[in-house]
Amino acid sequence: MSSSYDLCEGNVNHITSWVVVMRGCARFCITVHLGQIQGTDFEKQLRTEIKRHTISVLQGSTPSYEPHHSICKLCLPLLLELARTKSVSGLSLEDFVNAPNYNLELVGNGSQARILGGETCSYAPVLDLCPMKLTDIPRVCRKELPLFYARSIRANIDNQDPLGTTQGRISTIDGRIMYFKPRESAREQQFDRELQILLLIKSRGLIERHTRVPCIQGVVISGSSTVDEAELDDQGQCIGVLLNFVPLGMSLLSPQYWDLHSLHEKWELQVTEILEELHANDVIWGDVNPGNVVIDESMDAWVIDFGGMNNPEFVDDGNAESIAGDWQGVRRLFREWLPRRRLNIPL
Ligand SMILES: Nc1ncnc2c1ncn2[C@@H]1O[C@H](COP(=O)(O)OP(=O)(O)OP(=O)(O)O)[C@@H](O)[C@H]1O
Ligand SMILES: [Mg+2]
């Protein structure tokens, strides 16, 4: 993998191949119709690599994504020119909402392949961000929650990791650290469910009672930089919510917790207490799984993620989003899954 770009997705075959790559917050979709580069040196190279790639996929071995990277590398000088830096540090969330998008295409030019499309840039959300009209979010949200402007929020995305999402730790302009949960395409329903529940948790005062569940801090809105903030309150778009940041915040999926047998009972008890309180306040967790139990720096368990989307490994589909389902999930998580992880028994 090259360090100059992040390969996000792609598909290669002998007719039309495409890759999507990001550099910084710029997104490039590169298409290659093999017929269009016929006779070029690159066509020969690509056909050989596609053949090798296809065989390795069919054999079930880990593909090297050689043809994908060859397409990227051919375009690299242009990518470097159009997106000056790969670093995303210092970028605001707004930079990801109005990010440069390029559609590039390779065509033949004698024995050389050349790239079309570099002169046309459009601006659109990247990393699956799916903004919704602010007026479409519940009125209570707009009335009771602070609005944060995406342009004033610094995305603390780890530069080492390939870009996949804007979700994660952020800092506000006045230096507060919070957790950004974006509204992503194909997950709109989950976002809506979680928003409703976070509002319910807030209105029932669960946080004041020190229940370890995320507390909604505000709604993040995006809009043109030429529009002042008062207008944005009416015309802006909601791109996600801010939650309190759980320090350390690693989930039970992290192997470092699997050996800590003496703490497993405590975490089961803590999750049970949180769940009793949630149920008593008409909240169903709806997605019990180890990724949704987070351990903080004091080694206490938190219950997170109210997006629903039942995980059938823990809750039978017939029990999805029910009180019985939540208890079934907790039982399987702490009595079956975690002990198996601890003893290294395959699941
Ligand atoms: N408020 C928070 N503070 C710190 N870390 C968090 C917080 N919320 C989530 N995380 C971290 O992010 C991970 C994913 O969070 P969450 O489950 O809410 O997201 P998701 O998009 O629904 O993910 P998935 O689809 O994997 O369930 C958690 O396992 C945890 O490590
Ligand atoms: Mg989750």
XYZ file of C-alpha atoms and ligand atoms in Angstrom:
379
model
C 0.000 0.000 0.000
C 1.253 3.431 -0.894
C 1.501 6.093 1.728
C 0.532 8.789 -0.774
C -3.165 7.915 -0.978
C -5.852 5.778 0.643
C -7.452 3.165 -1.576
C -11.097 3.126 -0.467
C -12.802 0.730 -2.859
C -12.683 -0.564 -6.393
C -13.496 -3.293 -8.832
C -11.356 -4.582 -11.659
C -12.172 -6.697 -14.699
C -11.229 -6.883 -18.375
C -13.989 -4.499 -19.484
C -14.312 -1.643 -16.997
C -12.260 -1.184 -13.854
C -12.625 1.557 -11.281
C -11.069 2.626 -8.009
C -11.949 5.264 -5.447
C -9.014 6.831 -3.656
C -8.645 9.638 -1.191
C -5.790 11.965 -0.585
C -6.404 14.328 2.299
C -10.101 15.046 2.042
C -10.074 14.961 -1.781
C -11.835 12.007 -3.377
C -10.925 10.629 -6.790
C -12.981 8.102 -8.714
C -10.798 6.710 -11.511
C -12.406 4.676 -14.287
C -10.610 2.604 -16.889
C -12.516 1.161 -19.867
C -9.906 -1.254 -21.118
C -11.091 -0.724 -24.697
C -10.188 2.973 -24.338
C -6.555 2.261 -23.478
C -6.129 -0.439 -26.108
C -2.606 -0.633 -27.499
C -0.976 1.190 -24.577
C 1.759 -0.334 -22.447
C -0.488 0.199 -19.455
C -3.235 -1.926 -21.009
C -0.876 -4.913 -21.253
C 0.356 -4.440 -17.691
C -3.181 -4.013 -16.336
C -4.570 -7.082 -18.117
C -1.801 -9.253 -16.637
C -2.367 -7.853 -13.161
C -6.151 -8.230 -13.397
C -5.670 -11.861 -14.382
C -3.390 -12.494 -11.381
C -5.793 -10.645 -9.082
C -8.813 -12.617 -10.320
C -7.000 -15.938 -9.830
C -5.976 -15.053 -6.280
C -9.568 -14.040 -5.444
C -10.908 -17.294 -6.942
C -8.328 -19.302 -4.967
C -9.394 -17.546 -1.794
C -5.927 -16.112 -1.107
C -5.506 -12.550 0.099
C -5.408 -10.354 -3.003
C -2.621 -7.812 -3.354
C -4.853 -5.290 -5.129
C -2.004 -4.898 -7.614
C -4.173 -3.604 -10.500
C -5.975 -1.161 -8.197
C -2.680 0.300 -7.048
C -1.288 0.408 -10.595
C -4.246 2.564 -11.648
C -3.628 4.840 -8.658
C 0.089 5.039 -9.295
C -0.415 5.982 -12.919
C -2.572 8.870 -11.746
C -0.369 9.759 -8.778
C 1.347 12.850 -10.266
C -2.106 14.326 -10.940
C -3.372 13.333 -7.484
C -0.354 15.066 -5.918
C -1.037 18.167 -7.957
C -4.772 18.314 -7.212
C -4.529 17.383 -3.533
C -1.407 18.986 -2.132
C -1.274 17.068 1.121
C -2.406 13.716 2.419
C -2.539 15.017 5.941
C -5.992 15.616 7.361
C -4.725 17.152 10.561
C -6.141 20.598 11.097
C -9.055 20.033 8.739
C -12.516 20.916 9.959
C -15.544 18.644 9.627
C -16.838 21.131 7.052
C -13.857 20.241 4.844
C -15.260 16.707 4.630
C -18.757 17.922 3.807
C -17.611 20.203 0.997
C -14.703 18.114 -0.183
C -13.186 18.209 -3.679
C -14.382 15.302 -5.803
C -12.842 14.388 -9.166
C -13.985 11.839 -11.745
C -10.934 10.780 -13.725
C -10.806 8.526 -16.748
C -7.894 6.885 -18.511
C -7.721 7.002 -22.289
C -5.099 5.855 -24.763
C -2.721 8.240 -26.446
C -0.456 6.211 -28.721
C 1.413 3.794 -26.475
C 0.758 5.979 -23.439
C -2.335 6.222 -21.253
C -3.412 9.719 -20.294
C -5.861 11.014 -17.736
C -8.973 13.055 -18.426
C -11.113 14.937 -15.913
C -8.547 16.681 -13.716
C -9.865 20.106 -14.650
C -13.387 19.481 -13.336
C -13.893 19.535 -9.593
C -17.189 19.277 -7.760
C -17.716 19.632 -4.029
C -19.611 16.970 -2.143
C -19.562 15.096 1.174
C -17.006 12.300 1.459
C -16.620 9.248 3.712
C -20.324 8.416 3.414
C -21.427 11.572 5.209
C -25.117 11.988 4.514
C -26.352 15.405 5.677
C -30.042 15.932 6.422
C -32.015 19.161 6.490
C -31.843 20.715 9.909
C -35.581 21.277 9.730
C -36.046 17.492 9.415
C -34.532 16.677 12.775
C -36.880 16.606 15.777
C -37.930 20.088 16.866
C -36.933 19.295 20.451
C -33.384 18.776 19.239
C -33.191 22.191 17.696
C -34.781 23.814 20.733
C -32.867 22.101 23.480
C -29.485 21.174 22.117
C -26.582 23.446 21.295
C -25.751 23.657 17.606
C -22.099 23.233 16.698
C -20.814 24.455 13.348
C -18.891 21.899 11.320
C -16.496 24.638 10.226
C -15.497 25.148 13.890
C -14.839 21.500 14.676
C -11.458 20.001 14.102
C -11.518 16.388 12.985
C -8.877 14.557 14.983
C -8.582 11.758 12.479
C -5.556 9.564 12.990
C -3.239 10.153 10.064
C -1.800 6.653 10.304
C -5.061 4.890 9.523
C -6.599 4.734 6.064
C -9.508 7.130 5.978
C -12.783 5.331 6.438
C -15.023 7.615 8.391
C -15.199 10.964 10.108
C -16.534 9.204 13.211
C -14.405 9.618 16.312
C -12.689 12.058 18.601
C -13.026 15.712 17.645
C -12.133 19.009 19.243
C -14.266 22.126 19.257
C -12.902 25.567 18.601
C -12.722 26.220 22.354
C -10.713 23.039 22.902
C -13.394 20.675 24.181
C -12.930 17.023 23.252
C -16.036 15.107 22.201
C -17.028 12.113 20.103
C -18.532 12.779 16.672
C -21.123 10.301 15.444
C -21.815 11.135 11.796
C -25.027 10.631 9.871
C -23.857 8.187 7.207
C -25.550 7.013 4.054
C -27.199 3.593 4.288
C -27.276 4.073 8.065
C -29.813 6.894 8.229
C -32.376 4.811 10.105
C -29.799 3.899 12.742
C -28.873 7.541 13.164
C -32.524 8.526 13.597
C -33.100 5.782 16.193
C -29.986 6.733 18.116
C -30.885 10.422 18.090
C -34.361 9.709 19.515
C -32.886 7.556 22.265
C -30.106 9.972 23.145
C -32.758 12.661 23.575
C -34.825 10.357 25.766
C -31.774 9.511 27.889
C -31.130 13.204 28.331
C -34.714 14.122 29.119
C -35.032 11.326 31.692
C -31.983 12.624 33.543
C -30.073 9.330 33.312
C -26.763 11.108 32.944
C -27.365 13.188 36.077
C -27.871 9.866 37.844
C -24.406 8.853 36.612
C -25.596 6.083 34.336
C -22.676 5.230 32.087
C -24.297 5.860 28.704
C -23.290 8.517 26.162
C -24.709 11.960 26.698
C -25.663 13.978 23.635
C -23.828 17.298 23.650
C -25.204 18.869 20.525
C -25.967 18.673 16.845
C -23.360 19.418 14.185
C -24.505 21.608 11.333
C -22.904 22.349 8.022
C -23.466 25.085 5.492
C -21.771 27.415 3.074
C -18.984 29.495 4.557
C -20.569 32.598 3.069
C -23.670 32.122 5.209
C -23.490 33.567 8.708
C -24.204 31.374 11.710
C -27.682 32.819 12.397
C -28.786 31.865 8.873
C -27.179 28.438 9.194
C -29.523 27.722 12.098
C -32.367 27.786 9.535
C -30.670 26.660 6.349
C -27.928 24.373 7.581
C -27.768 20.646 7.341
C -27.284 18.223 10.192
C -24.264 15.963 9.634
C -24.169 14.206 12.993
C -24.216 14.528 16.735
C -21.618 15.103 19.416
C -21.424 12.826 22.444
C -19.339 13.061 25.571
C -15.986 11.390 24.996
C -15.376 8.290 27.090
C -11.671 8.421 28.044
C -9.841 5.357 26.733
C -13.142 4.112 25.311
C -12.025 0.724 24.010
C -14.684 -1.887 23.521
C -14.750 -5.529 24.652
C -13.585 -6.415 21.150
C -10.101 -5.401 22.317
C -8.150 -8.568 23.258
C -6.467 -6.699 26.116
C -9.700 -7.142 28.124
C -10.234 -10.846 27.477
C -7.726 -12.053 30.080
C -8.945 -9.784 32.845
C -11.172 -12.467 34.299
C -11.565 -10.789 37.692
C -13.188 -7.779 35.992
C -15.609 -9.689 33.781
C -18.078 -10.236 36.614
C -17.944 -6.560 37.566
C -18.601 -5.499 33.965
C -21.520 -7.906 33.652
C -23.014 -6.465 36.829
C -22.462 -2.895 35.638
C -24.030 -3.570 32.243
C -26.951 -5.307 33.985
C -27.528 -2.276 36.214
C -27.351 0.115 33.276
C -29.771 -2.036 31.311
C -32.261 -2.179 34.197
C -32.197 1.596 34.340
C -32.570 1.953 30.573
C -35.530 -0.444 30.464
C -37.171 1.354 33.390
C -36.942 4.496 31.253
C -38.409 2.954 28.098
C -35.079 2.606 26.326
C -34.190 -0.627 24.574
C -30.510 -0.999 23.750
C -31.229 -2.995 20.602
C -27.658 -3.868 19.587
C -25.950 -5.944 22.259
C -22.492 -6.965 21.119
C -18.939 -6.644 22.470
C -18.231 -3.599 20.271
C -20.956 -1.733 22.134
C -19.615 -2.232 25.653
C -16.867 0.287 26.199
C -14.409 0.234 29.094
C -13.222 3.587 30.424
C -9.917 4.547 32.042
C -11.281 3.591 35.491
C -12.054 0.134 34.124
C -15.817 0.694 34.312
C -18.205 -0.525 31.627
C -20.358 1.779 29.493
C -23.274 0.852 27.261
C -23.100 2.645 23.903
C -24.620 2.625 20.410
C -28.388 2.940 20.257
C -28.614 2.584 16.491
C -30.441 -0.755 16.708
C -29.479 -3.177 13.909
C -29.640 -6.396 15.873
C -26.567 -8.640 15.849
C -27.970 -12.209 15.548
C -24.803 -13.697 17.024
C -25.977 -12.265 20.351
C -29.723 -11.720 19.982
C -32.050 -13.967 17.988
C -33.765 -11.990 15.256
C -37.127 -12.907 16.780
C -36.039 -11.006 19.920
C -34.626 -7.980 18.091
C -35.157 -4.629 19.800
C -37.011 -6.086 22.767
C -36.319 -6.240 26.496
C -36.003 -10.029 26.258
C -33.524 -9.568 23.392
C -31.333 -7.198 25.435
C -31.128 -9.770 28.265
C -30.444 -12.606 25.856
C -27.595 -10.562 24.380
C -26.057 -9.745 27.761
C -26.219 -13.396 28.789
C -24.543 -14.564 25.582
C -21.957 -11.817 25.741
C -20.808 -12.410 29.321
C -21.605 -16.115 29.802
C -20.610 -17.459 26.397
C -18.654 -15.055 24.197
C -16.282 -13.526 26.781
C -15.413 -16.847 28.517
C -14.672 -18.352 25.100
C -12.459 -15.417 24.179
C -10.652 -15.746 27.507
C -9.948 -19.437 26.939
C -9.188 -18.799 23.271
C -11.922 -21.228 22.172
C -12.966 -20.606 18.565
C -16.440 -19.069 18.372
N -18.596 8.442 23.258
C -17.527 7.712 22.921
N -16.319 7.970 23.474
C -15.214 7.244 23.138
N -15.219 6.254 22.237
C -16.385 5.941 21.657
C -17.594 6.652 21.956
N -18.589 6.140 21.206
C -18.025 5.160 20.466
N -16.707 5.031 20.731
C -15.762 4.087 20.094
O -16.172 3.843 18.763
C -16.539 2.471 18.574
C -17.762 2.405 17.676
O -18.827 3.131 18.278
P -20.346 2.831 17.919
O -20.640 1.408 18.188
O -21.183 3.857 18.610
O -20.320 3.141 16.380
P -21.048 2.418 15.184
O -20.808 3.269 14.004
O -22.443 2.147 15.553
O -20.189 1.164 15.014
P -20.599 -0.307 14.684
O -21.268 -0.292 13.365
O -19.256 -0.990 14.710
O -21.501 -0.736 15.815
C -16.756 1.936 19.987
O -16.498 0.550 20.077
C -15.784 2.737 20.800
O -14.491 2.173 20.734
Mg -21.483 -0.272 17.585
